[in-house]
Short mmCIF file of C-alpha atoms in Angstrom, two decimals:
data_model
loop_
_atom_site.label_atom_id
_atom_site.label_comp_id
_atom_site.label_asym_id
_atom_site.label_seq_id
_atom_site.Cartn_x
_atom_site.Cartn_y
_atom_site.Cartn_z
CA UNK H 1 -41.11 29.41 -78.49
CA UNK H 2 -41.15 29.18 -82.17
CA UNK H 3 -41.55 26.16 -84.01
CA UNK H 4 -37.77 26.75 -85.53
CA UNK H 5 -36.72 27.07 -81.80
CA UNK H 6 -38.46 24.06 -80.59
CA UNK H 7 -36.77 21.95 -84.08
CA UNK H 8 -33.20 23.48 -83.25
CA UNK H 9 -33.19 22.23 -79.62
CA UNK H 10 -34.39 18.78 -80.86
CA UNK H 11 -31.57 18.76 -83.41
CA UNK H 12 -28.98 19.70 -80.63
CA UNK H 13 -30.23 17.08 -78.22
CA UNK H 14 -29.95 14.54 -80.72
CA UNK H 15 -26.60 15.84 -82.13
CA UNK H 16 -25.33 15.42 -78.30
CA UNK H 17 -26.76 11.73 -77.90
CA UNK H 18 -24.90 10.77 -81.08
CA UNK H 19 -21.57 12.25 -79.83
CA UNK H 20 -21.98 10.60 -76.27
CA UNK H 21 -22.51 13.86 -74.56
CA UNK H 22 -24.80 14.28 -71.47
CA UNK H 23 -27.65 16.48 -72.62
CA UNK H 24 -30.33 18.12 -70.33
CA UNK H 25 -32.90 17.10 -73.18
CA UNK H 26 -32.05 13.69 -73.23
CA UNK H 27 -35.07 12.43 -71.27
CA UNK H 28 -37.24 13.50 -74.27
CA UNK H 29 -35.58 10.54 -76.02
CA UNK H 30 -35.62 8.12 -72.87
CA UNK H 31 -38.35 5.89 -74.76
CA UNK H 32 -36.01 5.67 -77.72
CA UNK H 33 -33.69 2.42 -77.64
CA UNK H 34 -31.65 0.68 -80.50
CA UNK H 35 -34.16 -2.10 -81.14
CA UNK H 36 -36.36 0.70 -82.70
CA UNK H 37 -33.96 1.51 -85.36
CA UNK H 38 -34.65 -0.79 -88.46
CA UNK H 39 -31.88 -1.40 -90.58
CA UNK H 40 -32.63 -2.49 -94.36
CA UNK H 41 -30.89 -5.52 -95.88
CA UNK H 42 -28.90 -3.62 -98.35
CA UNK H 43 -27.50 -1.28 -95.64
CA UNK H 44 -26.51 -4.55 -93.49
CA UNK H 45 -24.97 -6.01 -96.57
CA UNK H 46 -23.13 -2.85 -97.37
CA UNK H 47 -21.64 -2.57 -93.99
CA UNK H 48 -20.83 -6.36 -93.82
CA UNK H 49 -18.38 -6.02 -96.88
CA UNK H 50 -16.25 -4.19 -95.03
CA UNK H 51 -14.28 -1.76 -97.53
CA UNK H 52 -13.52 -1.03 -100.84
CA UNK H 53 -10.26 0.01 -102.58
CA UNK H 54 -9.56 1.55 -105.99
CA UNK H 55 -6.46 1.79 -107.75
CA UNK H 56 -5.37 3.37 -110.74
CA UNK H 57 -3.01 1.57 -112.96
CA UNK H 58 0.28 3.72 -112.07
CA UNK H 59 0.89 4.78 -115.41
CA UNK H 60 -0.45 8.33 -115.61
CA UNK H 61 -0.88 10.68 -112.70
CA UNK H 62 -3.70 12.61 -114.54
CA UNK H 63 -5.68 9.36 -115.69
CA UNK H 64 -5.81 8.10 -111.95
CA UNK H 65 -6.67 11.43 -110.35
CA UNK H 66 -9.80 11.30 -112.79
CA UNK H 67 -10.33 7.49 -112.01
CA UNK H 68 -10.58 8.29 -108.40
CA UNK H 69 -12.39 11.10 -108.68
CA UNK H 70 -15.19 9.58 -110.99
CA UNK H 71 -15.40 6.77 -108.60
CA UNK H 72 -15.90 9.05 -105.59
CA UNK H 73 -18.80 10.62 -107.55
CA UNK H 74 -20.26 7.55 -108.32
CA UNK H 75 -20.80 6.42 -104.83
CA UNK H 76 -21.98 9.74 -103.66
CA UNK H 77 -24.92 8.96 -105.94
CA UNK H 78 -25.80 5.56 -104.08
CA UNK H 79 -27.58 6.91 -100.91
CA UNK H 80 -27.42 3.27 -99.07
CA UNK H 81 -23.35 3.37 -99.86
CA UNK H 82 -22.69 7.01 -99.03
CA UNK H 83 -24.36 6.92 -95.69
CA UNK H 84 -22.48 4.00 -94.40
CA UNK H 85 -19.22 5.34 -95.41
CA UNK H 86 -16.77 6.25 -92.06
CA UNK H 87 -14.17 7.54 -94.09
CA UNK H 88 -12.76 7.83 -97.18
CA UNK H 89 -8.97 7.98 -97.73
CA UNK H 90 -7.27 9.03 -100.76
CA UNK H 91 -3.60 8.42 -101.48
CA UNK H 92 -1.43 10.37 -104.00
CA UNK H 93 1.97 10.84 -104.83
CA UNK H 94 2.83 14.26 -103.71
CA UNK H 95 5.94 15.80 -102.49
CA UNK H 96 4.21 18.69 -100.85
CA UNK H 97 1.95 16.38 -98.94
CA UNK H 98 4.65 14.23 -97.51
CA UNK H 99 3.75 13.68 -93.99
CA UNK H 100 0.50 15.40 -94.30
CA UNK H 101 -3.13 14.49 -93.78
CA UNK H 102 -6.17 16.52 -95.41
CA UNK H 103 -9.58 15.77 -93.89
CA UNK H 104 -12.42 17.28 -96.19
CA UNK H 105 -15.20 17.46 -93.34
CA UNK H 106 -18.80 18.38 -93.59
CA UNK H 107 -19.65 22.05 -93.11
CA UNK H 108 -21.53 23.68 -90.11
CA UNK H 109 -25.28 24.22 -90.18
CA UNK H 110 -25.95 20.52 -90.99
CA UNK H 111 -28.88 18.94 -89.97
CA UNK H 112 -27.55 15.17 -90.05
CA UNK H 113 -26.68 14.49 -87.05
CA UNK H 114 -23.92 12.17 -88.43
CA UNK H 115 -22.47 14.72 -90.50
CA UNK H 116 -21.89 17.08 -87.50
CA UNK H 117 -20.04 14.40 -85.89
CA UNK H 118 -17.65 13.82 -88.51
CA UNK H 119 -16.83 17.23 -88.48
CA UNK H 120 -16.55 17.90 -84.48
CA UNK H 121 -14.62 14.82 -84.55
CA UNK H 122 -12.01 15.85 -86.99
CA UNK H 123 -11.88 19.31 -85.54
CA UNK H 124 -10.91 17.84 -81.84
CA UNK H 125 -7.95 16.13 -83.36
CA UNK H 126 -6.71 18.86 -86.15
CA UNK H 127 -3.38 20.48 -86.06
CA UNK H 128 -4.77 23.14 -88.40
CA UNK H 129 -8.06 24.25 -90.06
CA UNK H 130 -8.76 25.58 -93.65
CA UNK H 131 -12.14 27.58 -93.34
CA UNK H 132 -14.36 28.12 -96.40
CA UNK H 133 -17.10 30.76 -95.78
CA UNK H 134 -18.96 33.56 -97.09
CA UNK H 135 -17.91 36.83 -97.19
CA UNK H 136 -18.56 37.71 -93.69
CA UNK H 137 -17.18 34.99 -91.24
CA UNK H 138 -18.73 37.16 -88.27
CA UNK H 139 -22.36 36.17 -89.23
CA UNK H 140 -21.33 32.51 -89.11
CA UNK H 141 -22.15 32.15 -85.83
CA UNK H 142 -22.29 27.94 -86.12
CA UNK H 143 -18.60 28.18 -87.34
CA UNK H 144 -17.24 29.97 -84.62
CA UNK H 145 -19.23 27.83 -81.97
CA UNK H 146 -17.73 24.70 -83.33
CA UNK H 147 -14.29 26.09 -83.70
CA UNK H 148 -14.72 27.24 -79.99
CA UNK H 149 -16.40 24.11 -78.45
CA UNK H 150 -14.47 21.42 -80.26
CA UNK H 151 -11.29 22.80 -78.51
CA UNK H 152 -9.52 24.26 -81.65
CA UNK H 153 -9.18 27.68 -80.39
CA UNK H 154 -7.85 26.79 -77.34
CA UNK H 155 -5.06 24.54 -78.75
CA UNK H 156 -4.40 27.45 -81.27
CA UNK H 157 -3.94 29.66 -78.48
CA UNK H 158 -1.68 27.82 -76.54
CA UNK H 159 0.43 26.75 -79.56
CA UNK H 160 0.16 29.20 -82.54
CA UNK H 161 2.96 27.84 -84.29
CA UNK H 162 1.90 24.23 -84.65
CA UNK H 163 -1.97 24.96 -84.98
CA UNK H 164 -2.51 27.40 -88.00
CA UNK H 165 -5.85 28.55 -89.28
CA UNK H 166 -6.32 29.42 -92.84
CA UNK H 167 -9.62 31.36 -94.12
CA UNK H 168 -10.62 31.42 -97.42
CA UNK H 169 -14.00 33.73 -98.46
CA UNK H 170 -16.05 35.17 -100.96
CA UNK H 171 -15.51 38.61 -102.66
CA UNK H 172 -19.17 38.07 -104.36
CA UNK H 173 -21.95 36.47 -102.73
CA UNK H 174 -24.40 37.08 -105.51
CA UNK H 175 -22.75 36.83 -109.00
CA UNK H 176 -21.79 34.13 -110.62
CA UNK H 177 -18.19 33.90 -112.28
CA UNK H 178 -16.79 31.21 -114.44
CA UNK H 179 -12.98 32.40 -114.53
CA UNK H 180 -10.59 34.41 -112.78
CA UNK H 181 -10.70 36.37 -115.97
CA UNK H 182 -14.40 36.71 -116.00
CA UNK H 183 -14.57 37.90 -112.47
CA UNK H 184 -11.92 40.72 -112.96
CA UNK H 185 -13.50 41.86 -116.15
CA UNK H 186 -16.77 42.27 -114.61
CA UNK H 187 -15.64 43.49 -111.27
CA UNK H 188 -13.15 45.61 -112.34
CA UNK H 189 -9.30 45.29 -110.74
CA UNK H 190 -9.48 48.33 -108.73
CA UNK H 191 -13.04 47.75 -107.11
CA UNK H 192 -11.74 44.20 -106.29
CA UNK H 193 -8.62 45.36 -104.93
CA UNK H 194 -10.72 47.58 -102.40
CA UNK H 195 -13.03 45.06 -101.78
CA UNK H 196 -10.77 42.33 -101.29
CA UNK H 197 -8.64 44.63 -98.64
CA UNK H 198 -12.30 45.32 -96.89
CA UNK H 199 -13.38 41.67 -96.77
CA UNK H 200 -10.00 40.65 -95.55
CA UNK H 201 -9.86 43.43 -92.78
CA UNK H 202 -13.45 42.34 -91.44
CA UNK H 203 -12.49 38.79 -91.40
CA UNK H 204 -9.29 39.53 -89.64
CA UNK H 205 -11.44 41.25 -87.14
CA UNK H 206 -13.75 38.34 -86.45
CA UNK H 207 -11.07 36.19 -85.94
CA UNK H 208 -9.21 38.71 -83.43
CA UNK H 209 -12.31 38.91 -81.28
CA UNK H 210 -13.15 34.98 -81.62
CA UNK H 211 -9.63 34.26 -80.31
CA UNK H 212 -9.82 37.05 -77.63
CA UNK H 213 -13.16 35.95 -76.54
CA UNK H 214 -11.48 32.05 -76.20
CA UNK H 215 -8.30 33.61 -74.14
CA UNK H 216 -10.36 35.44 -71.61
CA UNK H 217 -12.02 31.97 -70.35
CA UNK H 218 -8.42 30.40 -70.26
CA UNK H 219 -5.83 30.83 -67.61
CA UNK H 220 -3.68 33.99 -67.68
CA UNK H 221 -0.69 32.09 -67.80
CA UNK H 222 -1.33 31.30 -71.58
CA UNK H 223 -0.43 34.86 -72.68
CA UNK H 224 1.77 36.25 -69.78
CA UNK H 225 4.27 33.31 -70.29
CA UNK H 226 5.69 34.72 -73.18
CA UNK H 227 5.44 38.36 -71.75
CA UNK H 228 2.42 39.60 -73.26
CA UNK H 229 0.74 42.02 -70.72
CA UNK H 230 -2.72 41.33 -72.02
CA UNK H 231 -4.93 38.80 -74.08
CA UNK H 232 -4.97 41.08 -77.21
CA UNK H 233 -1.51 41.91 -77.35
CA UNK H 234 -0.66 38.11 -77.15
CA UNK H 235 -3.18 37.61 -80.01
CA UNK H 236 -1.81 40.70 -82.03
CA UNK H 237 2.08 39.82 -81.38
CA UNK H 238 1.94 35.86 -81.35
CA UNK H 239 -1.15 34.40 -82.74
CA UNK H 240 -2.59 36.57 -85.64
CA UNK H 241 0.66 35.99 -87.62
CA UNK H 242 -0.48 32.49 -87.88
CA UNK H 243 -4.14 33.24 -89.17
#
């Protein structure tokens, strides 16, 4: 029982408590109450102010986007303000985003319980997910666990047409490339094509295994309703086209 393992269990317990979930380790925190948490005056004032609205002039879309981006960067530098933000909504005139709402969540592996809750809350209600990960998705155990535990995989398996998953992964995790041209010049077009195909194959196999495992825990009617004879046939014929 290493110190790292004990710390991991402690963080998992805190996460469950913040999310309002039952935890077998909750007794470890039975002597902690809200009165023990001291909130500084600046945080109280920031919360009391409610919300802020920043708006461009509406004359130049590029200028307005830069203005909003600079304001977000400015806010994120203030730790007091940043830690009290529940959500940040950005509106922009775009035909392609009509009727869509994109939510940028914190990544997996964060030790901050609030960031973890923001991520899981978003995943629980998401109609689709865009995953950004390192080259090998199969090694990201926390990512796979979050997609499973939040119910996204089961929603996708029940209705893959309206609950897609898009995966973006890196080709090279060590080198620094500044532009696409620089990347291709250094990497080589032929080598890039080969590695790109290999990475796509690895991540696709990982997604298949992840979905198959989740499907086996569900009712057989999930795949038999469309005439599939096995979980893997259902995933290959009906689900993977939406990944």
